[in-house]
Amino acid sequence: MRETAQFALRGSNVRCEFNIDDDLRSADVDDGQIAQVIHNLMINADQAMPDGGVVSIRGMNILLAPGNPYALDPGNYVQLCIRDQGTGIKRGHLKKVFDPYFTTKQKGSGLGLAVAYSIIARHGGQLTVVSTLGEGTTFSLFLPGSQREQATDNHAPDGLIVGSGRILVMDDEEFIRELVSVMLPKVGYDVVLTHDGQAAVNAYKDALEADTPFDAVILDLTVPGGMGGKETLRRLLDVDPNVRAIVSSGYSNDPVMASYADYGFCSAVKKPYLVQEMSQVLNRVIKK
């Protein structure tokens, strides 16, 4: 959580303050998905404070009793509260902030908070919001505490690898395109976004003709109603036999993800993306 929060604010005039209980419980979660939730909430806080400010992050243990206001099963939970000093949310909008495609921003899909809410719900938890105009907004997420004995991790988490180069990303999900448009520049890359395979092929050709080639491409494996990653790579190889392609999918058990090299890809990354993993994959692929 610390790494994801601090990474999301790199280059911003907003900073984090942490207050995390030393005995914070562990939780059985998909770390990539929870990182995506934290990233979404931090970007939201950053955008709410264009003139800068502080995001306060509080982590604590909480025991929920039967009939609690969060409609959760009674038991031990981990609670994370992310509070900004922004403009706040109008009362009439509060009940809609987790609705898909609801947004008050000029840019954005309105999917970030909806995705975050869905991820926490799938983990058996709850995501809530309280806000006061002119004073700020607090998002609180509750995750069930693990019933297993907490293991000691003696390995430091892999760090970010800052690189450089031009990356072409093809994904039909607007939310994913928004995510990488924030993620990749903060680890040193210029990014061009496309929504399907044909658009990716066209962008790749245009870049070659302009003598501004891409150092790597990230291709979504499945594009409903459009050209997916496998066919896109076949066409890119006709254009440039040395193309460095990374396949991405939310389904890690897909045979292409499991045996990506057999299909001409240099690597594979599972969605939702982990910033650390993506930076390492790009570094490895570009240096090949």
GROMACS .gro file of C-alpha atoms in nm:
model
  288
    1MET     CA    1   0.000   0.000   0.000
    2ARG     CA    2   0.281   0.242   0.085
    3GLU     CA    3   0.465   0.173  -0.241
    4THR     CA    4   0.154   0.205  -0.455
    5ALA     CA    5   0.039   0.527  -0.284
    6GLN     CA    6   0.378   0.694  -0.312
    7PHE     CA    7   0.422   0.585  -0.671
    8ALA     CA    8   0.084   0.727  -0.772
    9LEU     CA    9   0.192   1.069  -0.643
   10ARG     CA   10   0.538   1.077  -0.802
   11GLY     CA   11   0.588   1.417  -0.963
   12SER     CA   12   0.278   1.559  -0.791
   13ASN     CA   13   0.254   1.852  -0.551
   14VAL     CA   14   0.051   1.626  -0.320
   15ARG     CA   15   0.227   1.421  -0.051
   16CYS     CA   16   0.132   1.128   0.173
   17GLU     CA   17   0.126   1.099   0.549
   18PHE     CA   18   0.100   0.746   0.691
   19ASN     CA   19  -0.033   0.632   1.025
   20ILE     CA   20  -0.031   0.251   1.018
   21ASP     CA   21  -0.076   0.031   1.324
   22ASP     CA   22   0.234  -0.178   1.393
   23ASP     CA   23   0.017  -0.485   1.453
   24LEU     CA   24  -0.195  -0.441   1.140
   25ARG     CA   25  -0.345  -0.776   1.046
   26SER     CA   26  -0.265  -0.957   0.725
   27ALA     CA   27  -0.540  -1.015   0.469
   28ASP     CA   28  -0.584  -1.276   0.196
   29VAL     CA   29  -0.594  -1.058  -0.115
   30ASP     CA   30  -0.487  -1.038  -0.476
   31ASP     CA   31  -0.205  -0.787  -0.438
   32GLY     CA   32  -0.233  -0.662  -0.797
   33GLN     CA   33  -0.602  -0.586  -0.760
   34ILE     CA   34  -0.563  -0.415  -0.422
   35ALA     CA   35  -0.275  -0.211  -0.565
   36GLN     CA   36  -0.512  -0.103  -0.841
   37VAL     CA   37  -0.768   0.009  -0.581
   38ILE     CA   38  -0.509   0.213  -0.388
   39HIS     CA   39  -0.378   0.362  -0.713
   40ASN     CA   40  -0.728   0.467  -0.820
   41LEU     CA   41  -0.801   0.631  -0.484
   42MET     CA   42  -0.469   0.816  -0.482
   43ILE     CA   43  -0.521   0.949  -0.834
   44ASN     CA   44  -0.867   1.064  -0.726
   45ALA     CA   45  -0.719   1.246  -0.426
   46ASP     CA   46  -0.446   1.402  -0.638
   47GLN     CA   47  -0.699   1.537  -0.888
   48ALA     CA   48  -0.910   1.679  -0.603
   49MET     CA   49  -0.615   1.894  -0.489
   50PRO     CA   50  -0.480   2.077  -0.797
   51ASP     CA   51  -0.302   2.329  -0.573
   52GLY     CA   52  -0.136   2.057  -0.364
   53GLY     CA   53  -0.195   1.923  -0.018
   54VAL     CA   54  -0.169   1.614   0.197
   55VAL     CA   55  -0.331   1.273   0.168
   56SER     CA   56  -0.358   1.107   0.508
   57ILE     CA   57  -0.359   0.727   0.510
   58ARG     CA   58  -0.464   0.550   0.829
   59GLY     CA   59  -0.439   0.173   0.867
   60MET     CA   60  -0.592  -0.003   1.168
   61ASN     CA   61  -0.754  -0.320   1.292
   62ILE     CA   62  -1.128  -0.315   1.354
   63LEU     CA   63  -1.375  -0.563   1.498
   64LEU     CA   64  -1.718  -0.543   1.333
   65ALA     CA   65  -2.018  -0.656   1.535
   66PRO     CA   66  -2.336  -0.818   1.398
   67GLY     CA   67  -2.562  -0.561   1.234
   68ASN     CA   68  -2.273  -0.323   1.158
   69PRO     CA   69  -2.350  -0.029   0.923
   70TYR     CA   70  -2.133  -0.172   0.646
   71ALA     CA   71  -2.350  -0.482   0.590
   72LEU     CA   72  -2.045  -0.703   0.647
   73ASP     CA   73  -2.021  -1.030   0.834
   74PRO     CA   74  -1.907  -0.980   1.194
   75GLY     CA   75  -1.540  -1.040   1.262
   76ASN     CA   76  -1.190  -0.894   1.239
   77TYR     CA   77  -1.115  -0.657   0.953
   78VAL     CA   78  -0.836  -0.437   0.826
   79GLN     CA   79  -0.951  -0.079   0.770
   80LEU     CA   80  -0.766   0.170   0.549
   81CYS     CA   81  -0.884   0.533   0.541
   82ILE     CA   82  -0.758   0.762   0.265
   83ARG     CA   83  -0.842   1.126   0.335
   84ASP     CA   84  -0.767   1.420   0.107
   85GLN     CA   85  -0.791   1.797   0.161
   86GLY     CA   86  -0.969   1.859  -0.166
   87THR     CA   87  -1.282   2.036  -0.275
   88GLY     CA   88  -1.514   1.759  -0.155
   89ILE     CA   89  -1.808   1.592  -0.327
   90LYS     CA   90  -2.159   1.735  -0.348
   91ARG     CA   91  -2.413   1.553  -0.133
   92GLY     CA   92  -2.620   1.469  -0.438
   93HIS     CA   93  -2.323   1.302  -0.605
   94LEU     CA   94  -2.209   1.089  -0.310
   95LYS     CA   95  -2.452   0.805  -0.381
   96LYS     CA   96  -2.337   0.792  -0.743
   97VAL     CA   97  -1.958   0.795  -0.712
   98PHE     CA   98  -1.932   0.415  -0.737
   99ASP     CA   99  -2.169   0.392  -1.035
  100PRO     CA  100  -2.000   0.292  -1.362
  101TYR     CA  101  -1.943   0.584  -1.600
  102PHE     CA  102  -2.050   0.846  -1.344
  103THR     CA  103  -1.793   1.126  -1.338
  104THR     CA  104  -1.780   1.497  -1.269
  105LYS     CA  105  -1.445   1.530  -1.449
  106GLN     CA  106  -1.403   1.665  -1.801
  107LYS     CA  107  -1.165   1.379  -1.873
  108GLY     CA  108  -1.204   1.025  -1.746
  109SER     CA  109  -1.433   0.728  -1.791
  110GLY     CA  110  -1.587   0.724  -1.444
  111LEU     CA  111  -1.481   0.361  -1.411
  112GLY     CA  112  -1.199   0.400  -1.158
  113LEU     CA  113  -1.414   0.408  -0.843
  114ALA     CA  114  -1.660   0.154  -0.983
  115VAL     CA  115  -1.373  -0.090  -1.044
  116ALA     CA  116  -1.231  -0.022  -0.696
  117TYR     CA  117  -1.570  -0.086  -0.536
  118SER     CA  118  -1.611  -0.411  -0.729
  119ILE     CA  119  -1.264  -0.538  -0.636
  120ILE     CA  120  -1.318  -0.476  -0.264
  121ALA     CA  121  -1.663  -0.638  -0.278
  122ARG     CA  122  -1.514  -0.950  -0.444
  123HIS     CA  123  -1.270  -0.971  -0.154
  124GLY     CA  124  -1.560  -0.983   0.093
  125GLY     CA  125  -1.509  -0.624   0.201
  126GLN     CA  126  -1.663  -0.282   0.161
  127LEU     CA  127  -1.559   0.057   0.021
  128THR     CA  128  -1.729   0.366   0.162
  129VAL     CA  129  -1.704   0.743   0.116
  130VAL     CA  130  -1.781   1.050   0.327
  131SER     CA  131  -1.721   1.405   0.209
  132THR     CA  132  -1.777   1.767   0.303
  133LEU     CA  133  -1.760   2.043   0.043
  134GLY     CA  134  -1.453   2.256   0.094
  135GLU     CA  135  -1.303   2.022   0.352
  136GLY     CA  136  -1.216   1.702   0.172
  137THR     CA  137  -1.314   1.339   0.115
  138THR     CA  138  -1.239   1.017   0.298
  139PHE     CA  139  -1.257   0.675   0.134
  140SER     CA  140  -1.253   0.382   0.376
  141LEU     CA  141  -1.195   0.026   0.267
  142PHE     CA  142  -1.257  -0.277   0.485
  143LEU     CA  143  -1.093  -0.614   0.415
  144PRO     CA  144  -1.147  -0.932   0.615
  145GLY     CA  145  -0.851  -1.013   0.835
  146SER     CA  146  -0.676  -1.337   0.748
  147GLN     CA  147  -0.765  -1.642   0.955
  148ARG     CA  148  -0.422  -1.788   0.891
  149GLU     CA  149  -0.114  -1.722   1.098
  150GLN     CA  150   0.075  -1.428   0.951
  151ALA     CA  151   0.389  -1.537   0.772
  152THR     CA  152   0.714  -1.346   0.797
  153ASP     CA  153   0.839  -1.222   0.463
  154ASN     CA  154   1.217  -1.191   0.464
  155HIS     CA  155   1.232  -1.069   0.107
  156ALA     CA  156   1.220  -0.700   0.029
  157PRO     CA  157   0.963  -0.615  -0.238
  158ASP     CA  158   1.102  -0.568  -0.586
  159GLY     CA  159   1.147  -0.199  -0.661
  160LEU     CA  160   1.051   0.005  -0.960
  161ILE     CA  161   1.288   0.019  -1.255
  162VAL     CA  162   1.283   0.355  -1.428
  163GLY     CA  163   1.354   0.332  -1.799
  164SER     CA  164   1.309   0.525  -2.121
  165GLY     CA  165   1.159   0.471  -2.463
  166ARG     CA  166   0.835   0.480  -2.658
  167ILE     CA  167   0.564   0.226  -2.577
  168LEU     CA  168   0.256   0.145  -2.785
  169VAL     CA  169  -0.037   0.011  -2.584
  170MET     CA  170  -0.342  -0.157  -2.737
  171ASP     CA  171  -0.637  -0.226  -2.508
  172ASP     CA  172  -1.011  -0.198  -2.565
  173GLU     CA  173  -1.082  -0.100  -2.203
  174GLU     CA  174  -1.072   0.276  -2.153
  175PHE     CA  175  -0.993   0.230  -1.785
  176ILE     CA  176  -0.678   0.030  -1.865
  177ARG     CA  177  -0.568   0.292  -2.117
  178GLU     CA  178  -0.617   0.562  -1.855
  179LEU     CA  179  -0.418   0.359  -1.604
  180VAL     CA  180  -0.115   0.307  -1.830
  181SER     CA  181  -0.127   0.671  -1.945
  182VAL     CA  182  -0.053   0.761  -1.581
  183MET     CA  183   0.165   0.461  -1.493
  184LEU     CA  184   0.416   0.447  -1.779
  185PRO     CA  185   0.522   0.815  -1.792
  186LYS     CA  186   0.601   0.799  -1.421
  187VAL     CA  187   0.856   0.524  -1.484
  188GLY     CA  188   1.014   0.712  -1.773
  189TYR     CA  189   0.826   0.603  -2.084
  190ASP     CA  190   0.638   0.791  -2.354
  191VAL     CA  191   0.314   0.611  -2.432
  192VAL     CA  192   0.078   0.601  -2.729
  193LEU     CA  193  -0.265   0.444  -2.672
  194THR     CA  194  -0.485   0.256  -2.919
  195HIS     CA  195  -0.814   0.076  -2.870
  196ASP     CA  196  -0.785  -0.217  -3.111
  197GLY     CA  197  -0.540  -0.412  -3.323
  198GLN     CA  198  -0.589  -0.228  -3.651
  199ALA     CA  199  -0.531   0.107  -3.482
  200ALA     CA  200  -0.216  -0.036  -3.324
  201VAL     CA  201  -0.082  -0.158  -3.658
  202ASN     CA  202  -0.150   0.182  -3.816
  203ALA     CA  203   0.021   0.365  -3.528
  204TYR     CA  204   0.322   0.134  -3.550
  205LYS     CA  205   0.357   0.192  -3.928
  206ASP     CA  206   0.324   0.568  -3.884
  207ALA     CA  207   0.595   0.567  -3.618
  208LEU     CA  208   0.835   0.374  -3.844
  209GLU     CA  209   0.774   0.613  -4.133
  210ALA     CA  210   0.832   0.911  -3.904
  211ASP     CA  211   1.156   0.756  -3.778
  212THR     CA  212   1.018   0.750  -3.423
  213PRO     CA  213   0.983   0.372  -3.374
  214PHE     CA  214   0.834   0.211  -3.067
  215ASP     CA  215   1.069   0.029  -2.832
  216ALA     CA  216   0.796  -0.212  -2.725
  217VAL     CA  217   0.424  -0.279  -2.767
  218ILE     CA  218   0.176  -0.409  -2.510
  219LEU     CA  219  -0.113  -0.594  -2.673
  220ASP     CA  220  -0.440  -0.695  -2.511
  221LEU     CA  221  -0.503  -1.059  -2.595
  222THR     CA  222  -0.880  -1.033  -2.643
  223VAL     CA  223  -1.069  -0.746  -2.808
  224PRO     CA  224  -1.441  -0.824  -2.844
  225GLY     CA  225  -1.551  -0.739  -3.197
  226GLY     CA  226  -1.200  -0.635  -3.297
  227MET     CA  227  -0.850  -0.756  -3.373
  228GLY     CA  228  -0.687  -0.907  -3.064
  229GLY     CA  229  -0.328  -0.949  -2.962
  230LYS     CA  230  -0.235  -1.264  -3.157
  231GLU     CA  231  -0.354  -1.133  -3.495
  232THR     CA  232  -0.214  -0.788  -3.423
  233LEU     CA  233   0.130  -0.934  -3.355
  234ARG     CA  234   0.119  -1.136  -3.679
  235ARG     CA  235   0.058  -0.816  -3.873
  236LEU     CA  236   0.321  -0.624  -3.680
  237LEU     CA  237   0.579  -0.893  -3.756
  238ASP     CA  238   0.507  -0.842  -4.127
  239VAL     CA  239   0.582  -0.474  -4.077
  240ASP     CA  240   0.882  -0.520  -3.846
  241PRO     CA  241   1.027  -0.867  -3.776
  242ASN     CA  242   1.208  -0.720  -3.474
  243VAL     CA  243   0.899  -0.589  -3.296
  244ARG     CA  244   0.914  -0.643  -2.919
  245ALA     CA  245   0.566  -0.738  -2.806
  246ILE     CA  246   0.421  -0.807  -2.463
  247VAL     CA  247   0.085  -0.982  -2.434
  248SER     CA  248  -0.158  -0.880  -2.160
  249SER     CA  249  -0.476  -1.042  -2.031
  250GLY     CA  250  -0.683  -1.077  -1.719
  251TYR     CA  251  -0.679  -1.456  -1.767
  252SER     CA  252  -0.343  -1.595  -1.660
  253ASN     CA  253  -0.444  -1.952  -1.751
  254ASP     CA  254  -0.483  -1.868  -2.120
  255PRO     CA  255  -0.238  -2.079  -2.328
  256VAL     CA  256  -0.097  -1.766  -2.493
  257MET     CA  257  -0.015  -1.617  -2.152
  258ALA     CA  258   0.139  -1.944  -2.033
  259SER     CA  259   0.347  -2.001  -2.349
  260TYR     CA  260   0.380  -1.650  -2.490
  261ALA     CA  261   0.712  -1.718  -2.667
  262ASP     CA  262   0.545  -1.985  -2.884
  263TYR     CA  263   0.324  -1.709  -3.027
  264GLY     CA  264   0.605  -1.461  -3.089
  265PHE     CA  265   0.570  -1.249  -2.775
  266CYS     CA  266   0.868  -1.147  -2.563
  267SER     CA  267   0.681  -1.150  -2.231
  268ALA     CA  268   0.338  -1.144  -2.067
  269VAL     CA  269   0.172  -0.931  -1.798
  270LYS     CA  270  -0.154  -1.004  -1.620
  271LYS     CA  271  -0.422  -0.737  -1.577
  272PRO     CA  272  -0.474  -0.543  -1.361
  273TYR     CA  273  -0.114  -0.427  -1.389
  274LEU     CA  274   0.126  -0.405  -1.099
  275VAL     CA  275   0.350  -0.103  -1.147
  276GLN     CA  276   0.658  -0.287  -1.024
  277GLU     CA  277   0.601  -0.585  -1.254
  278MET     CA  278   0.534  -0.368  -1.557
  279SER     CA  279   0.852  -0.165  -1.503
  280GLN     CA  280   1.057  -0.484  -1.475
  281VAL     CA  281   0.903  -0.646  -1.782
  282LEU     CA  282   0.958  -0.338  -1.997
  283ASN     CA  283   1.317  -0.305  -1.877
  284ARG     CA  284   1.385  -0.669  -1.961
  285VAL     CA  285   1.214  -0.665  -2.301
  286ILE     CA  286   1.368  -0.340  -2.424
  287LYS     CA  287   1.720  -0.448  -2.324
  288LYS     CA  288   1.697  -0.778  -2.513
   0.00000   0.00000   0.00000
